[in-house]
């Protein structure tokens, strides 16, 4: 009897609350979808403006999967394939599969202009590879309008040193990113000098870093996964600030995408993470963003700010304010010098 009496209020509460919750969720979903539709339209309009009278050049480091793939596919769609699109990654087969889906222009366009969609193979954990890839890109495209860096590496292991003496996680999440920007900087500057757009986005996790350890910048003495993650994040914050200081007419973005179904966990060398991804991804899918939608938000964060600067944006492309662990000129100088030395190639 007691159980029955207790169940009646619960049944009544459920009957009243459930429709209300569903209504709120429906309204939230509808509003989010409407906002995303508006962002899609705005992104497409921005790119169409860039295309007149230029043929834009966009480089996607990590473009063979996840957010980078989504960004490359969106760019190809907006331009109807009438752009130079460079995918930088390791997986040639996957890159060709993605490129095959790009719209194919039916003619070379005004004044005989050509459009190219190509892969530049590169394991971004090695600075020598980054150098070679960058030189190959510049040889074909002396001007670069957009550089999107989304390459990631997920592991549960300890320090994994490359042949160049850099931890692999740090190499992919910071050193390789810095070197791509540094090497392609000349192409970005050339575009800007010609009155074209020149914008860079590094997708990682602004504002979630740790204080810079000037006594162990490469984490050769005090490595943990959390320190590797936290240092790379803060290094990216300093990276965009330093490059903006060198190029005050350009835009540099460090973006946090939030939870995204990228497939990164499934590609991890860790069996534990791959197993977790197989089990958890289907359950979490309603709570995380697709790579296609995330790509739109990341582009929005890059396009929506008309004033040049070193900016951080969140998962909807909104500006993030009041970040910790950045803005110290002494730290910026020491980190720049360290990075320059660590990424030297023969």
XYZ file of C-alpha atoms in Angstrom:
346
model
C 0.000 0.000 0.000
C 2.824 2.424 0.932
C 4.549 1.621 -2.331
C 1.338 2.328 -4.229
C 0.842 5.662 -2.440
C 4.404 6.703 -3.206
C 4.084 5.727 -6.841
C 1.068 7.975 -7.436
C 2.930 11.266 -6.778
C 5.814 10.017 -8.918
C 3.441 9.098 -11.725
C 1.734 12.486 -11.487
C 5.077 14.312 -11.396
C 6.280 12.394 -14.433
C 3.059 13.089 -16.318
C 3.445 16.820 -15.659
C 7.231 17.176 -15.959
C 7.970 14.988 -18.958
C 5.946 17.027 -21.493
C 7.500 20.206 -20.120
C 11.025 18.798 -20.445
C 10.332 17.553 -23.964
C 8.921 20.951 -24.917
C 12.030 22.746 -23.616
C 14.313 20.289 -25.431
C 12.345 20.738 -28.644
C 12.539 24.519 -28.419
C 16.272 24.375 -27.641
C 16.917 22.013 -30.550
C 14.840 24.152 -32.911
C 16.651 27.332 -31.836
C 20.045 25.649 -32.163
C 19.172 24.360 -35.627
C 17.950 27.790 -36.726
C 21.147 29.404 -35.425
C 23.276 26.807 -37.204
C 21.362 27.382 -40.446
C 22.071 31.109 -40.133
C 25.760 30.403 -39.485
C 25.922 28.156 -42.545
C 24.464 30.909 -44.710
C 26.825 33.508 -43.236
C 29.864 31.276 -43.790
C 28.892 30.619 -47.399
C 28.376 34.349 -48.057
C 31.770 35.184 -46.550
C 33.583 32.681 -48.762
C 31.748 33.834 -51.886
C 32.981 37.347 -51.114
C 36.543 36.050 -50.803
C 36.266 34.366 -54.212
C 35.735 37.667 -56.035
C 38.073 38.205 -57.832
C 40.493 35.728 -56.239
C 40.879 31.973 -56.256
C 41.188 31.217 -52.518
C 43.806 28.842 -51.165
C 42.909 26.808 -48.065
C 45.225 24.384 -46.270
C 43.846 21.784 -43.841
C 46.393 20.125 -41.550
C 44.627 17.047 -40.207
C 42.042 17.229 -42.983
C 41.724 13.476 -43.542
C 39.349 13.004 -40.609
C 37.272 14.680 -37.910
C 36.874 18.441 -37.704
C 39.513 19.098 -40.367
C 37.673 16.870 -42.813
C 34.422 18.649 -42.016
C 36.041 22.057 -42.566
C 37.585 21.003 -45.892
C 34.298 19.548 -47.151
C 32.372 22.682 -46.136
C 34.906 24.904 -47.921
C 34.694 22.793 -51.079
C 30.905 23.012 -50.966
C 30.821 26.812 -50.533
C 33.303 27.373 -53.356
C 31.686 24.699 -55.551
C 35.185 23.296 -55.905
C 36.537 26.537 -57.394
C 39.384 26.872 -54.922
C 42.822 25.470 -54.254
C 42.250 22.995 -51.418
C 45.236 21.285 -49.809
C 44.663 18.432 -47.378
C 47.680 17.619 -45.222
C 47.656 14.197 -43.577
C 49.045 10.698 -43.459
C 46.214 8.670 -44.982
C 46.434 8.953 -48.760
C 43.486 6.655 -49.440
C 41.197 8.584 -47.096
C 42.316 11.920 -48.530
C 41.590 10.799 -52.088
C 38.181 9.529 -51.002
C 37.380 12.936 -49.504
C 38.689 14.824 -52.532
C 36.643 12.659 -54.893
C 33.497 13.931 -53.158
C 34.413 17.595 -53.686
C 32.354 19.424 -56.325
C 34.163 19.400 -59.673
C 34.145 22.699 -61.589
C 33.052 22.230 -65.188
C 35.495 24.811 -66.557
C 38.674 26.618 -65.605
C 36.701 29.806 -65.010
C 37.491 33.412 -65.821
C 40.886 34.134 -67.360
C 41.671 30.435 -67.569
C 42.100 29.990 -63.820
C 42.760 26.468 -62.603
C 41.574 24.879 -59.361
C 43.444 22.107 -57.586
C 42.384 19.669 -54.874
C 45.306 17.706 -53.519
C 46.901 15.774 -50.681
C 50.287 16.599 -49.213
C 51.313 13.596 -47.176
C 52.792 14.419 -43.797
C 53.218 12.882 -40.356
C 53.020 16.124 -38.385
C 54.801 14.652 -35.365
C 58.131 15.111 -37.189
C 59.330 18.656 -37.806
C 61.340 17.583 -40.850
C 58.096 16.333 -42.396
C 56.346 19.601 -41.576
C 59.161 21.512 -43.263
C 59.005 19.346 -46.403
C 55.209 19.565 -46.574
C 55.256 23.341 -46.116
C 57.811 23.813 -48.870
C 55.778 21.594 -51.203
C 52.676 23.698 -50.503
C 54.461 27.015 -51.056
C 56.013 25.779 -54.294
C 52.494 25.427 -55.745
C 50.690 28.105 -53.753
C 52.831 31.147 -52.925
C 49.742 32.779 -51.383
C 47.647 31.180 -48.634
C 44.320 32.561 -47.434
C 43.215 30.053 -44.799
C 45.227 27.668 -42.657
C 43.211 25.288 -40.453
C 45.128 23.004 -38.081
C 43.119 20.264 -36.369
C 45.537 17.311 -36.180
C 45.263 15.362 -32.923
C 46.887 12.475 -31.105
C 45.238 10.552 -28.269
C 47.117 8.168 -25.997
C 47.103 6.878 -22.413
C 50.825 6.130 -22.398
C 53.729 8.136 -21.043
C 56.228 10.287 -22.879
C 56.633 8.965 -26.423
C 59.712 10.590 -27.888
C 60.056 11.006 -31.638
C 63.317 10.568 -33.532
C 63.744 14.338 -33.157
C 63.549 14.217 -29.352
C 60.059 15.737 -28.985
C 57.166 14.040 -27.209
C 54.714 12.910 -29.888
C 51.621 14.372 -28.204
C 53.309 17.737 -27.795
C 54.661 17.517 -31.340
C 51.214 17.085 -32.876
C 49.363 19.471 -30.567
C 51.910 22.276 -30.514
C 55.348 22.064 -32.111
C 54.086 20.837 -35.493
C 51.320 23.443 -35.465
C 53.749 26.240 -34.659
C 56.096 25.121 -37.420
C 53.335 24.956 -40.019
C 52.303 28.530 -39.198
C 55.927 29.705 -39.131
C 56.799 28.084 -42.460
C 53.581 29.120 -44.221
C 53.697 32.615 -42.732
C 55.324 33.939 -45.904
C 52.337 32.715 -47.955
C 49.861 34.259 -45.542
C 51.747 37.554 -45.653
C 51.801 37.526 -49.435
C 48.025 37.093 -49.536
C 47.544 39.956 -47.109
C 49.905 42.206 -49.067
C 47.732 41.606 -52.126
C 44.616 42.699 -50.243
C 43.302 39.168 -49.678
C 42.187 37.329 -46.547
C 44.833 35.633 -44.369
C 43.467 33.760 -41.372
C 44.689 30.883 -39.191
C 42.767 28.604 -36.831
C 44.254 26.034 -34.438
C 41.587 23.781 -32.934
C 42.493 22.474 -29.468
C 41.151 23.795 -26.158
C 41.745 27.462 -25.194
C 41.438 28.352 -21.531
C 41.881 24.789 -20.302
C 45.629 24.824 -20.035
C 48.206 24.953 -17.265
C 50.813 27.580 -16.334
C 53.922 27.418 -18.511
C 56.813 25.613 -16.803
C 59.824 27.599 -17.969
C 62.147 25.082 -16.289
C 60.855 22.187 -18.391
C 59.302 23.530 -21.591
C 59.650 20.245 -23.457
C 58.453 18.200 -20.451
C 61.542 16.004 -20.513
C 61.726 15.955 -16.694
C 58.146 16.257 -15.435
C 55.976 14.518 -18.030
C 52.420 13.439 -17.293
C 49.488 13.228 -19.688
C 47.719 16.103 -17.948
C 50.843 18.265 -18.088
C 51.337 17.431 -21.765
C 47.734 18.358 -22.469
C 47.773 21.504 -20.333
C 51.103 22.805 -21.621
C 50.135 22.249 -25.274
C 46.911 24.194 -24.742
C 48.657 27.164 -23.138
C 51.425 27.012 -25.741
C 48.719 27.384 -28.419
C 47.392 30.463 -26.620
C 50.865 31.979 -26.698
C 51.378 30.818 -30.274
C 48.460 32.837 -31.661
C 49.500 35.870 -29.615
C 53.087 35.726 -30.882
C 52.127 35.294 -34.526
C 49.602 38.097 -34.282
C 52.298 40.359 -32.792
C 54.381 39.611 -35.907
C 51.391 40.039 -38.250
C 49.011 42.638 -36.815
C 46.814 42.731 -39.937
C 45.937 39.016 -39.714
C 43.549 36.936 -37.631
C 44.760 34.016 -35.508
C 42.223 31.838 -33.695
C 42.606 29.180 -30.995
C 39.312 27.293 -30.868
C 37.648 24.871 -28.461
C 35.244 22.548 -30.315
C 33.663 20.880 -27.275
C 32.557 17.258 -27.564
C 32.713 16.175 -31.211
C 32.277 12.818 -32.909
C 35.656 12.878 -34.693
C 36.815 9.261 -34.534
C 40.014 10.356 -32.754
C 39.572 7.858 -29.929
C 39.037 5.018 -32.386
C 42.367 5.879 -34.041
C 44.275 5.921 -30.742
C 47.167 3.474 -30.240
C 45.588 2.714 -26.841
C 43.374 -0.390 -26.853
C 41.555 0.976 -23.815
C 40.606 4.196 -25.610
C 39.536 2.352 -28.748
C 37.309 0.049 -26.684
C 35.869 2.994 -24.782
C 35.106 4.764 -28.067
C 33.290 1.730 -29.450
C 31.055 1.510 -26.381
C 30.600 5.165 -25.485
C 30.253 6.914 -28.854
C 26.769 5.565 -29.705
C 25.561 6.428 -26.189
C 27.035 9.934 -26.232
C 26.095 10.808 -29.821
C 22.954 12.775 -28.809
C 25.146 14.916 -26.521
C 28.030 15.610 -28.888
C 28.369 17.566 -32.110
C 28.869 16.008 -35.513
C 32.080 16.941 -37.296
C 30.038 18.619 -40.034
C 28.189 20.914 -37.606
C 31.351 21.583 -35.615
C 33.125 22.603 -38.822
C 30.477 25.262 -39.422
C 30.951 26.630 -35.891
C 34.747 26.674 -36.246
C 34.541 28.521 -39.564
C 32.083 30.942 -37.967
C 34.610 31.677 -35.233
C 37.260 32.361 -37.869
C 35.066 34.439 -40.213
C 32.877 36.320 -37.747
C 35.588 38.571 -36.344
C 36.309 41.332 -38.842
C 39.003 42.992 -36.713
C 42.429 41.278 -36.855
C 43.651 39.808 -33.592
C 44.664 36.802 -31.511
C 41.312 35.428 -30.432
C 39.865 32.392 -28.642
C 36.508 30.971 -29.583
C 34.217 28.341 -28.082
C 32.236 25.439 -29.472
C 29.669 27.675 -31.179
C 32.304 30.026 -32.563
C 31.659 32.562 -29.786
C 34.473 34.631 -28.285
C 35.993 33.391 -25.022
C 37.157 36.099 -22.632
C 39.303 36.235 -19.467
C 41.707 33.377 -20.168
C 44.412 32.378 -17.733
C 48.077 31.624 -18.356
C 48.804 33.862 -21.335
C 49.815 37.397 -22.171
C 53.159 37.436 -20.326
C 55.759 38.927 -22.697
C 58.707 37.289 -20.948
C 57.076 33.857 -21.129
C 56.140 34.470 -24.762
C 59.743 35.324 -25.673
C 61.213 32.288 -23.884
C 58.630 29.943 -25.373
C 59.221 31.326 -28.880
C 63.006 30.900 -28.566
C 62.590 27.367 -27.183
C 60.182 26.391 -29.959
C 62.379 27.856 -32.674
C 65.311 25.799 -31.422
C 63.261 22.607 -30.903
C 61.812 22.695 -34.432
C 65.029 23.384 -36.369
C 65.499 20.944 -39.237
C 68.599 20.265 -41.329
